[in-house]
Amino acid sequence: MDFSSFLTSLGTSFVIFLVLMLVFAWLSSRPCNHVIYYPNRILKGLDPTVGSRSRSPFAWITEALSSSEKDVISMSGVDSAVYFVFLATVLGIFVLSAVVLLPVLIPIAVTDDGIKNAKMNNTQSVGTFSELDNLSMGNINLRSNRLWAFLLATYWVSFVVYYLTWKAYNHVSALRAEALMTPEVKAEQFAIIVRDIPPVPEGQTRKEQVDSFFKNIYPDTFYRSLIVTDNKKVNKLWEELEGYKKKLERSEAVFEASKTEAKPEGVRPTHKTGFLGLIGKKVDSIEFYSEKINELVPKLESEQKATLREKQKNAAVVVFNNRKTAASAAQNLHAQIVDKWTVLAAPEPRQIIWPNLYINFIQRQVRQYVVYVIVALMIFFYMIPITAVSAVTTLDNLRKFLPFLKPVVNIGAVKAILEAYLPQLALIIFLALLPKLLLFLSKTEGIPSEGHAQRAASGKYFYFTVLNVFIGVTLSGALFRTFKSIQKDPNSLVPLLASSLPGSATFFLTFVALKFFVGYGLELSRIVPLIIFHLKKKFLCKCEADVKDAWTPGDLGYGTRIPGDLLIFTIVLCYSIITPLIVPFGVIYFGLGWLILRNQVLKVYVPSYETYGRIWPHIFNRIIASLLLYQLTMFGFFGVKKFYYAPILIPLPIISLIFAFLCHKKFYRSFANTALEVARNDLKEVPSMEQVFRSFVPPSLSSEKVDDDHFEDARSQVSRTGSFV
C-alpha cells in the first residue's frame, strides 16, 4: 500500500463518519424514529428528547460527556458502567503512553537510516510502505544505541498498564460492592443453586431429601426449595400456547382495524391451516386461535403436573430468608466429596440455563475439556482461511486470480479504495460468522447462566481473534512479502522478518481506522436497525406488540464487543513501540467508542441481564494476556535487531505474572462470591419471600393457583421465618 492509498483510507473513512453523524442527527430528531434512537428511555417511561428541545447535530456529544457513572448505572446497570471503566482505562493507557512515545521515539526513528541501509544490502523487499516505515523502529539500524530509547519505552508502557489496571480493579470492586449492598430486594441474593444431588434415599421424595438436608444445616433461615425438572415438553407446549396468544392478539387487531364508518362490522381475518398458510382449509383466524388456546391450556396444566411429579432432576434452587445466609451458603463446602451437593450462588432468574443445572459433575468436566479441544482445533485450522484471506485479498492477487477484473481495478480511484479497504472488510466479515458458534460451545460445557456463558464465549473469541488475526496476519504478511527472498537465501529469514514486521502495522492502521470511523459511524446512525424496523412495521406488524418487538434493541452485546475492543487494544499495544504512530489511532478508537457508546447505553440498549461487574476479572485477564504478548513481541524484536541488552526485558513478563497473581488474590474472591460484610446490610423493606421464591419458577411451570397441591411435589413447604437482611 502506498502513501496515497493510506491517506485515501483515512480521508474516506472520516468523510463517511461525518456523513453518518449528520444522518443520525437528522433521523433521530424525527418523532417517528424515536423508538430506534431512544428505546431505553421510552421503555423506562422517560421523555426521549428531554433537555434536547433545540438540538444541534452535536448535542448528543455534550449529553454523553456530561453524564455520570450513576446515570449509566440507573439506565443500563453495573455491567455497562464496568464496560466504560474498561474503555476509560485503555484510553488512559494509550494517552499516557503517547505522551512519551510520540515526542521521543518518532524523532529517534526518523533520523536514522536503517531502511536505507537494508535496501542497499538487498534485505528490504521492494514496494513497502517506506513513508511510514521511516517513522518506526524498523528504521533503526541493527545494534544501534538508539534502541535503548525503545527498550526504556517498553518498560514505561508496561508500568502504565500496571498502574491503571490496578486502579480500575479497585474501582470496579467498589462499584460491585455498592450495587450488592443496595437496600432493594434482588431475588438472586436470597438463593443458591444446588447441583449433583445424590440419589434419593429409600422412603423419601426428592423434595424431602433437599429440605431435610438444608433445614439441618440452616434451621432458622431455610425458606423453600424448588427441584429442577426436565422442562422440554412443557416448554414446547407453553411456547406453542404463547404463539397462539400472540396470533390471536394480532388477528383481533386486524379485525378492529378493518372496522370503518362505511363498514362498521369489519372483516374477520382468515388464513389457511396448511404449510406457511399457503395451502389447506381456510378458517376464521380468531375462532381458530381461540380454539387452539382452549385446547392447549388443559394440556399445559396436565403436563405441568406430570413434569413436577415425574421429571425431577438432581438439582434444585434453595431460597433463604436472609441474604447473608445465602451468600455464606454459596461459598461453603456442603459435602465431603466435591461431586456431591455442589453449591453456587444463584444468578438472576432470567439468566438461568435450566437444562445445564442437572448435568452431573463428571459430565461437566468432560464436556469442558472436549470444548477446549474443539476450540483449540478451530483456532489452529482457522489459520488456513485467515491466511488465505490476508494473501488473496490484495490487488496483485486479484489481478492474478481474477484477470477479468483488471480493467476495473486499474482505475485510479477504484484501485485506491480497494487497496485501502478490501483486506480489512474481508477480515471483518469473516470474523462475524464466529460468535454464535462459540456461545453454543460455551453453553455445551454445562455453564449454568447466560452471563457466565457470554463471558466464556467472550474469552474464546478473544484468544481466537488474537491468535488468528493479530499473529496470523502479522506473520503471514511478513512471510508472503519475503517468500522469494527467503527462497534465494534461507539465511536471510531473520533479518527479513525484522525489517518486514513493522510494515504489517500499515494493515492494522487502516484496520483500526475502518473500525472506529465506519464501525462507530454505523453504530451511532443505526441505519440498519432503522431500515429493518420500518420494513417490519409496514409489512409484518399488525398490533402494538408486533411493533414493540420490531424496535426492541437488545443489549450491548458484551460477548462480541469486548473481544473486539481487546483485539484493538492488543494490536495497538504490541505495535506501540515498533510503530508509535499507531498509538493515536488507539486513542481515537477508544475515545470515540467511549463517547458514542455512552450515548447508546443511555438511550438505546436495554440490558438483558445483570452480573454486577462479574465480567471485569475476565477483561483484566485478557489485558494481562495482551501485555504478556506485547512484552514477548518486543523481546523477540529486540533480538532480531541484534541488540545485546535485550535480556533486560526478561523481568517484564515475570513482573506481569506476579502483578496478575497479586490482583487475583486481592480482588477476585469478591467477584466470585458476595462478601458477607456486603450481604449483611439492611433492606429498606421486609421482602415478600413468596415473590422471591416464585421468581425462580420457569414461566412454563408458573400457575396462577399459588397453593395448588400438585405444585408441592417439586416445591417445598414454607419454613419458619427468620430475620430479613
Coordinates of C-alpha atoms in Angstrom, one line a residue, residues 69-571:
E69 CA -21.4 6.9 36.2
K70 CA -24.6 6.9 38.3
D71 CA -26.6 7.9 35.2
V72 CA -25.2 4.9 33.3
I73 CA -26.0 2.5 36.2
S74 CA -29.5 3.8 36.5
M75 CA -30.2 3.4 32.8
S76 CA -28.3 0.3 31.9
G77 CA -26.9 -1.3 35.1
V78 CA -23.5 -2.0 36.7
D79 CA -22.2 -4.1 33.8
S80 CA -22.4 -1.2 31.4
A81 CA -20.6 1.1 34.0
V82 CA -17.8 -1.6 34.2
Y83 CA -17.5 -1.6 30.4
F84 CA -16.9 2.1 30.5
V85 CA -14.3 1.7 33.2
F86 CA -12.6 -0.7 30.7
L87 CA -12.8 1.8 27.9
A88 CA -11.5 4.7 30.1
T89 CA -8.7 2.5 31.4
V90 CA -7.4 1.5 28.0
L91 CA -7.8 5.1 26.8
G92 CA -5.7 6.3 29.7
I93 CA -3.1 3.7 28.9
F94 CA -2.7 4.9 25.4
V95 CA -2.8 8.6 26.3
L96 CA -0.1 8.2 28.9
S97 CA 1.9 6.1 26.5
A98 CA 1.6 8.6 23.7
V99 CA 3.0 11.4 26.0
V100 CA 6.4 9.6 25.9
L101 CA 6.3 7.5 22.7
L102 CA 5.4 10.2 20.1
P103 CA 7.8 13.0 21.0
V104 CA 10.7 10.7 21.9
L105 CA 10.6 7.6 19.7
I106 CA 9.4 9.1 16.4
P107 CA 12.3 11.7 16.1
I108 CA 14.8 9.0 17.1
A109 CA 13.5 6.7 14.4
V110 CA 13.0 9.2 11.6
T111 CA 16.6 10.5 11.9
D112 CA 18.2 7.0 11.4
D113 CA 18.7 5.2 8.1
G114 CA 18.1 1.6 8.8
I115 CA 15.7 1.1 5.9
K116 CA 18.1 2.8 3.5
N117 CA 20.9 0.5 4.6
A118 CA 18.7 -2.5 4.4
K119 CA 17.7 -1.7 0.8
M120 CA 21.4 -1.2 -0.1
N121 CA 22.1 -4.6 1.3
N122 CA 19.1 -6.2 -0.5
T123 CA 17.3 -7.1 2.7
Q124 CA 14.3 -4.9 2.2
S125 CA 11.5 -6.0 -0.1
V126 CA 10.5 -3.6 -2.9
G127 CA 7.2 -1.7 -2.6
T128 CA 7.0 -1.5 1.2
F129 CA 5.3 1.4 2.8
S130 CA 8.6 3.3 3.3
E131 CA 7.0 6.6 4.2
L132 CA 5.6 5.2 7.5
D133 CA 8.4 2.7 7.9
N134 CA 10.7 5.6 8.4
L135 CA 8.8 6.6 11.5
S136 CA 9.0 3.1 13.0
M137 CA 11.5 1.0 14.9
G138 CA 12.2 -0.7 11.6
N139 CA 14.2 2.3 10.5
I140 CA 16.7 1.8 13.4
N141 CA 20.0 0.2 12.4
L142 CA 21.0 -3.2 13.9
R143 CA 22.8 -2.9 17.3
S144 CA 22.2 0.8 17.4
N145 CA 22.4 2.6 20.7
R146 CA 19.1 4.3 19.7
L147 CA 17.4 1.1 20.7
W148 CA 17.9 2.0 24.3
A149 CA 15.1 4.5 24.0
F150 CA 12.7 1.8 22.6
L151 CA 13.7 -0.6 25.4
L152 CA 13.0 2.0 28.2
A153 CA 9.7 2.9 26.4
T154 CA 8.7 -0.8 26.7
Y155 CA 9.1 -0.6 30.4
W156 CA 7.2 2.7 30.5
V157 CA 4.1 1.3 28.7
S158 CA 4.2 -1.8 30.9
F159 CA 4.1 0.2 34.2
V160 CA 1.4 2.4 32.8
V161 CA -0.7 -0.7 32.3
Y162 CA 0.0 -2.0 35.8
Y163 CA -0.9 1.3 37.4
L164 CA -4.2 2.0 35.6
T165 CA -5.5 -1.6 35.7
W166 CA -4.8 -1.7 39.5
K167 CA -6.8 1.5 39.9
A168 CA -9.6 0.1 37.7
Y169 CA -9.8 -3.2 39.6
N170 CA -10.2 -1.2 42.8
H171 CA -12.9 1.0 41.3
V172 CA -14.9 -1.9 39.8
S173 CA -14.7 -3.8 43.1
A174 CA -16.2 -0.8 44.9
L175 CA -18.9 -0.5 42.2
R176 CA -19.8 -4.2 42.7
A177 CA -20.0 -3.9 46.4
E178 CA -22.1 -0.8 46.3
A179 CA -24.6 -2.5 43.9
L180 CA -24.8 -5.6 46.1
M181 CA -25.4 -3.5 49.2
T182 CA -28.4 -1.9 47.8
P183 CA -31.5 -2.0 50.0
E184 CA -33.6 -3.1 47.0
V185 CA -34.8 -6.7 47.1
K186 CA -33.0 -8.8 44.5
A187 CA -34.2 -12.4 44.3
E188 CA -30.8 -13.9 43.4
Q189 CA -29.3 -12.6 46.6
F190 CA -31.6 -14.9 48.6
A191 CA -31.0 -18.1 46.7
I192 CA -28.4 -20.7 45.8
I193 CA -28.2 -23.3 43.0
V194 CA -27.6 -26.9 44.2
R195 CA -26.3 -29.5 41.7
D196 CA -25.1 -33.1 41.9
I197 CA -27.7 -34.1 44.5
P198 CA -27.2 -37.7 45.5
P199 CA -29.7 -40.4 44.7
V200 CA -32.9 -40.2 46.8
P201 CA -32.8 -42.4 49.9
E202 CA -35.5 -45.0 50.2
G203 CA -38.7 -43.7 51.8
Q204 CA -38.1 -40.1 50.8
T205 CA -39.0 -37.9 47.9
R206 CA -36.5 -35.6 46.2
K207 CA -38.1 -32.6 47.8
E208 CA -37.9 -34.1 51.3
Q209 CA -34.3 -35.0 50.7
V210 CA -33.3 -31.5 49.8
D211 CA -35.4 -29.9 52.5
S212 CA -34.1 -32.1 55.3
F213 CA -30.5 -31.6 54.2
F214 CA -30.7 -27.8 54.2
K215 CA -33.0 -27.5 57.2
N216 CA -30.4 -29.4 59.3
I217 CA -27.7 -27.0 58.2
Y218 CA -29.7 -23.8 58.2
P219 CA -32.6 -24.4 60.6
D220 CA -33.5 -20.7 61.1
T221 CA -33.0 -19.3 57.7
F222 CA -34.0 -22.0 55.2
Y223 CA -37.2 -20.9 53.4
R224 CA -38.2 -23.3 50.5
S225 CA -36.6 -25.3 47.7
L226 CA -37.6 -25.8 44.1
I227 CA -36.5 -29.1 42.5
V228 CA -35.2 -28.6 38.9
T229 CA -37.2 -30.6 36.3
D230 CA -36.8 -31.6 32.7
N231 CA -39.0 -29.0 31.0
K232 CA -38.5 -29.8 27.4
K233 CA -42.1 -31.0 26.7
V234 CA -43.8 -28.4 28.9
N235 CA -41.6 -25.6 27.4
K236 CA -42.8 -26.7 23.9
L237 CA -46.4 -26.6 24.9
W238 CA -46.0 -23.2 26.7
E239 CA -44.2 -21.7 23.7
E240 CA -47.0 -23.1 21.4
L241 CA -49.6 -21.6 23.6
E242 CA -47.9 -18.2 23.8
G243 CA -47.5 -18.2 20.0
Y244 CA -51.3 -18.8 19.6
K245 CA -52.0 -16.0 22.1
K246 CA -49.8 -13.6 20.0
K247 CA -51.5 -14.7 16.8
L248 CA -54.9 -14.2 18.4
E249 CA -54.0 -10.7 19.5
R250 CA -52.7 -9.9 16.0
S251 CA -55.9 -11.2 14.4
E252 CA -58.1 -9.2 16.8
A253 CA -56.1 -6.1 16.0
V254 CA -56.5 -6.7 12.2
F255 CA -60.3 -7.2 12.8
E256 CA -60.6 -3.9 14.7
A257 CA -58.6 -2.0 12.1
S258 CA -61.0 -3.3 9.4
K259 CA -64.0 -1.6 11.0
T260 CA -64.8 1.7 9.2
E261 CA -67.7 4.1 9.1
A262 CA -68.7 2.5 5.8
K263 CA -68.4 -1.0 7.1
P264 CA -68.7 -0.9 10.9
E265 CA -69.0 -4.7 11.2
G266 CA -65.5 -5.1 9.8
V267 CA -63.9 -8.1 8.0
R268 CA -62.9 -11.0 10.1
P269 CA -59.4 -12.2 9.2
T270 CA -58.9 -15.7 7.8
H271 CA -56.0 -17.9 7.0
K272 CA -55.2 -21.4 5.6
T273 CA -54.1 -24.1 8.0
G274 CA -51.6 -25.7 5.8
F275 CA -47.9 -25.1 5.1
L276 CA -47.0 -21.5 5.8
G277 CA -50.6 -20.5 5.5
L278 CA -50.5 -21.1 1.7
I279 CA -52.4 -24.4 1.4
G280 CA -55.1 -26.2 3.3
K281 CA -58.5 -25.3 4.7
K282 CA -59.4 -21.6 5.1
V283 CA -60.6 -20.8 8.6
D284 CA -61.7 -17.8 10.7
S285 CA -58.4 -16.8 12.4
I286 CA -59.9 -15.5 15.7
E287 CA -62.1 -18.6 16.2
F288 CA -59.2 -20.9 15.2
Y289 CA -56.7 -19.4 17.5
S290 CA -59.2 -19.2 20.4
E291 CA -60.0 -22.9 19.9
K292 CA -56.3 -23.8 19.9
I293 CA -55.8 -21.9 23.1
N294 CA -58.7 -23.6 24.8
E295 CA -57.2 -26.9 23.8
L296 CA -53.7 -26.2 24.9
V297 CA -54.5 -24.7 28.4
P298 CA -55.6 -28.0 30.0
K299 CA -52.8 -29.9 28.2
L300 CA -50.3 -27.5 29.6
E301 CA -51.7 -27.8 33.1
S302 CA -51.6 -31.6 32.9
E303 CA -48.0 -31.5 31.6
Q304 CA -47.0 -29.1 34.4
K305 CA -48.3 -31.7 37.0
A306 CA -46.6 -34.6 35.2
T307 CA -43.3 -32.6 34.9
L308 CA -43.2 -31.5 38.6
R309 CA -44.0 -35.1 39.8
E310 CA -42.2 -37.3 37.4
K311 CA -39.4 -35.4 35.8
Q312 CA -37.4 -34.2 38.8
K313 CA -33.6 -34.0 38.4
N314 CA -30.6 -33.9 40.6
A315 CA -30.6 -30.1 41.0
A316 CA -32.6 -27.5 43.0
V317 CA -32.9 -23.9 43.8
V318 CA -32.8 -23.3 47.5
V319 CA -34.2 -20.0 48.9
F320 CA -33.3 -18.5 52.3
N321 CA -35.0 -15.6 54.1
N322 CA -31.6 -14.0 54.7
R323 CA -29.1 -12.5 52.2
K324 CA -26.2 -13.2 54.5
T325 CA -27.0 -16.9 54.8
A326 CA -27.4 -17.2 51.0
A327 CA -24.0 -15.6 50.5
S328 CA -22.4 -17.8 53.1
A329 CA -24.0 -21.0 51.7
A330 CA -22.8 -20.2 48.2
Q331 CA -19.2 -20.2 49.5
N332 CA -19.3 -23.3 51.7
L333 CA -18.4 -26.9 51.0
H334 CA -21.6 -28.9 51.8
A335 CA -20.3 -32.5 51.3
Q336 CA -17.0 -34.3 52.0
I337 CA -16.8 -35.4 48.3
V338 CA -16.8 -32.4 46.0
D339 CA -19.0 -34.0 43.3
K340 CA -22.0 -34.2 45.7
W341 CA -24.2 -31.3 46.9
T342 CA -22.3 -28.8 44.7
V343 CA -23.5 -25.3 45.5
L344 CA -23.1 -21.9 43.7
A345 CA -24.6 -18.5 44.0
A346 CA -27.8 -18.1 42.1
P347 CA -27.8 -15.9 39.0
E348 CA -30.8 -13.7 38.1
P349 CA -33.8 -16.0 37.4
R350 CA -33.9 -14.7 33.8
Q351 CA -30.3 -15.9 33.3
I352 CA -30.6 -19.5 34.3
I353 CA -29.9 -22.1 31.7
W354 CA -32.2 -24.8 33.2
P355 CA -31.1 -27.9 31.2
N356 CA -27.5 -27.3 32.3
L357 CA -28.3 -27.4 36.0
Y358 CA -28.8 -31.2 36.1
I359 CA -25.7 -32.1 34.1
N360 CA -23.6 -34.1 36.6
F361 CA -20.1 -33.2 37.8
I362 CA -18.2 -35.7 35.7
Q363 CA -20.1 -34.8 32.5
R364 CA -19.4 -31.2 33.1
Q365 CA -15.6 -31.8 33.4
V366 CA -15.6 -34.0 30.3
R367 CA -17.6 -31.5 28.3
Q368 CA -15.4 -28.6 29.3
Y369 CA -12.2 -30.4 28.1
V370 CA -13.9 -31.6 24.9
V371 CA -15.0 -28.0 24.2
Y372 CA -11.5 -26.7 24.9
V373 CA -10.0 -29.2 22.4
I374 CA -12.6 -28.3 19.8
V375 CA -11.9 -24.6 20.2
A376 CA -8.1 -25.2 20.0
L377 CA -8.6 -27.2 16.8
M378 CA -10.8 -24.4 15.4
I379 CA -8.1 -21.8 16.2
F380 CA -5.4 -24.0 14.6
F381 CA -7.3 -24.8 11.4
Y382 CA -8.9 -21.4 11.1
M383 CA -5.4 -20.1 10.5
I384 CA -5.6 -21.5 6.9
P385 CA -8.6 -19.4 5.7
I386 CA -7.4 -16.3 7.6
T387 CA -4.0 -16.6 5.9
A388 CA -5.7 -17.1 2.6
V389 CA -7.8 -14.0 3.1
S390 CA -4.7 -12.0 4.0
A391 CA -2.9 -13.2 1.0
V392 CA -5.6 -13.4 -1.7
T393 CA -7.4 -10.1 -1.0
T394 CA -4.5 -8.0 -2.3
L395 CA -4.8 -6.1 -5.5
D396 CA -1.9 -8.0 -7.2
N397 CA -3.5 -11.3 -6.4
L398 CA -6.9 -10.2 -7.5
R399 CA -5.4 -9.3 -10.9
K400 CA -3.7 -12.7 -11.0
F401 CA -6.6 -14.9 -10.0
L402 CA -9.4 -12.9 -11.5
P403 CA -7.9 -11.4 -14.7
F404 CA -11.3 -10.2 -15.9
L405 CA -11.2 -7.5 -13.1
K406 CA -8.1 -5.9 -14.5
P407 CA -9.9 -3.1 -16.4
V408 CA -11.8 -2.2 -13.2
V409 CA -9.1 -2.4 -10.6
N410 CA -6.6 -0.4 -12.8
I411 CA -8.9 2.7 -12.5
G412 CA -7.1 5.1 -10.1
A413 CA -9.9 5.8 -7.7
V414 CA -11.1 2.2 -7.6
K415 CA -7.5 1.0 -7.0
A416 CA -7.0 3.3 -4.1
I417 CA -10.3 2.3 -2.5
L418 CA -9.7 -1.4 -3.0
E419 CA -6.2 -1.2 -1.5
A420 CA -7.5 0.8 1.4
Y421 CA -10.5 -1.4 2.3
L422 CA -10.5 -4.8 0.7
P423 CA -8.4 -6.9 3.1
Q424 CA -9.9 -5.2 6.2
L425 CA -13.5 -5.7 5.0
A426 CA -12.9 -9.3 4.1
L427 CA -11.4 -10.0 7.5
I428 CA -14.2 -8.2 9.4
I429 CA -16.9 -10.2 7.5
F430 CA -15.1 -13.4 8.0
L431 CA -14.9 -12.9 11.8
A432 CA -18.6 -12.0 12.0
L433 CA -19.5 -15.7 11.4
L434 CA -17.9 -16.9 14.6
P435 CA -19.5 -15.7 17.9
K436 CA -22.7 -17.7 17.8
L437 CA -20.7 -20.9 17.4
L438 CA -18.5 -20.1 20.4
L439 CA -21.5 -19.2 22.5
F440 CA -23.1 -22.6 21.6
L441 CA -19.9 -24.4 22.6
S442 CA -19.8 -22.5 25.9
K443 CA -23.3 -23.5 26.8
T444 CA -22.5 -27.1 25.9
E445 CA -19.9 -27.1 28.7
G446 CA -22.8 -27.1 31.2
I447 CA -22.5 -23.4 32.3
P448 CA -25.5 -22.6 34.4
S449 CA -26.2 -19.0 33.5
E450 CA -26.4 -16.8 30.4
G451 CA -24.0 -14.2 31.8
H452 CA -21.4 -16.9 32.6
A453 CA -21.8 -18.4 29.1
Q454 CA -21.3 -15.0 27.5
R455 CA -18.1 -14.5 29.5
A456 CA -16.8 -17.9 28.5
A457 CA -17.6 -17.2 24.8
S458 CA -16.0 -13.8 25.0
G459 CA -12.8 -15.3 26.3
K460 CA -12.7 -17.9 23.5
Y461 CA -13.5 -15.2 20.9
F462 CA -10.6 -13.0 22.2
Y463 CA -8.0 -15.7 22.0
F464 CA -9.3 -16.8 18.7
T465 CA -9.0 -13.3 17.2
V466 CA -5.7 -12.5 18.8
L467 CA -4.1 -15.7 17.6
N468 CA -5.6 -15.7 14.1
V469 CA -6.0 -12.0 13.3
F470 CA -3.1 -10.4 15.0
I471 CA -0.5 -13.1 15.0
G472 CA -1.8 -14.7 11.8
V473 CA -1.9 -11.6 9.7
T474 CA 1.4 -10.3 11.0
L475 CA 3.4 -13.4 10.4
S476 CA 1.6 -14.4 7.1
G477 CA 2.0 -10.9 5.8
A478 CA 5.7 -10.9 6.5
L479 CA 6.3 -14.3 5.0
F480 CA 4.3 -13.6 1.9
R481 CA 6.2 -10.4 1.3
T482 CA 9.6 -12.0 1.7
F483 CA 9.0 -15.5 0.4
K484 CA 11.0 -15.1 -2.8
S485 CA 14.0 -13.6 -1.0
I486 CA 13.9 -16.4 1.6
Q487 CA 13.9 -19.0 -1.3
K488 CA 17.1 -17.4 -2.7
D489 CA 18.8 -17.0 0.7
P490 CA 17.3 -19.0 3.6
N491 CA 19.8 -17.5 6.0
S492 CA 18.1 -14.1 5.4
L493 CA 14.8 -15.2 7.1
V494 CA 15.5 -13.5 10.4
P495 CA 16.7 -10.1 9.1
L496 CA 13.9 -10.1 6.5
L497 CA 11.3 -10.7 9.2
A498 CA 12.8 -8.0 11.3
S499 CA 12.6 -5.5 8.5
S500 CA 9.1 -6.6 7.4
L501 CA 7.3 -6.8 10.7
P502 CA 6.9 -3.0 11.1
G503 CA 5.3 -2.9 7.7
S504 CA 2.4 -5.1 9.0
A505 CA 1.4 -2.1 11.1
T506 CA 0.1 -0.5 7.9
F507 CA -2.6 -3.1 7.7
F508 CA -3.6 -2.6 11.3
L509 CA -3.5 1.2 11.0
T510 CA -6.2 1.0 8.3
F511 CA -8.0 -1.8 10.1
V512 CA -8.3 0.3 13.3
A513 CA -9.3 3.4 11.3
L514 CA -12.0 1.4 9.5
K515 CA -13.3 0.1 12.8
F516 CA -13.6 3.4 14.6
F517 CA -14.8 5.7 11.7
V518 CA -17.1 3.4 9.8
G519 CA -17.9 1.0 12.6
Y520 CA -18.8 3.6 15.1
G521 CA -20.5 5.7 12.5
L522 CA -22.9 2.9 11.7
E523 CA -23.3 2.3 15.5
L524 CA -24.4 5.9 16.1
S525 CA -26.6 6.3 13.0
R526 CA -28.3 2.9 13.5
I527 CA -29.3 2.9 9.8
V528 CA -29.6 -0.9 9.5
P529 CA -31.9 -1.3 12.6
L530 CA -33.9 1.7 11.3
I531 CA -34.5 0.2 7.9
I532 CA -35.4 -3.2 9.3
F533 CA -37.8 -1.6 11.8
H534 CA -39.7 0.4 9.1
L535 CA -39.9 -2.6 6.8
K536 CA -41.3 -4.8 9.6
K537 CA -43.7 -2.1 10.6
K538 CA -45.0 -1.6 7.1
F539 CA -45.3 -5.3 6.1
L540 CA -45.3 -7.5 9.1
C541 CA -46.6 -5.7 12.2
K542 CA -50.3 -6.0 12.9
C543 CA -50.6 -4.9 16.5
E544 CA -48.7 -2.9 19.1
A545 CA -46.9 -6.0 20.4
D546 CA -45.5 -6.6 16.9
V547 CA -44.3 -3.0 16.7
K548 CA -42.6 -3.2 20.1
D549 CA -40.9 -6.5 19.1
A550 CA -39.7 -4.8 15.9
W551 CA -37.9 -1.9 17.7
T552 CA -36.8 -3.5 21.0
P553 CA -33.0 -3.1 20.7
G554 CA -31.5 -5.8 22.9
D555 CA -28.3 -5.4 24.9
L556 CA -24.8 -4.0 24.1
G557 CA -23.6 -7.5 23.1
Y558 CA -20.6 -7.8 25.5
G559 CA -19.8 -11.3 24.2
T560 CA -18.6 -9.9 20.9
R561 CA -18.0 -6.2 21.6
I562 CA -15.4 -6.7 24.4
P563 CA -13.3 -9.2 22.5
G564 CA -13.3 -6.8 19.5
D565 CA -12.1 -4.0 21.7
L566 CA -9.5 -6.2 23.3
L567 CA -8.2 -7.2 19.8
I568 CA -7.7 -3.5 19.0
F569 CA -6.0 -3.0 22.4
T570 CA -3.7 -5.9 21.7
I571 CA -2.8 -4.6 18.2

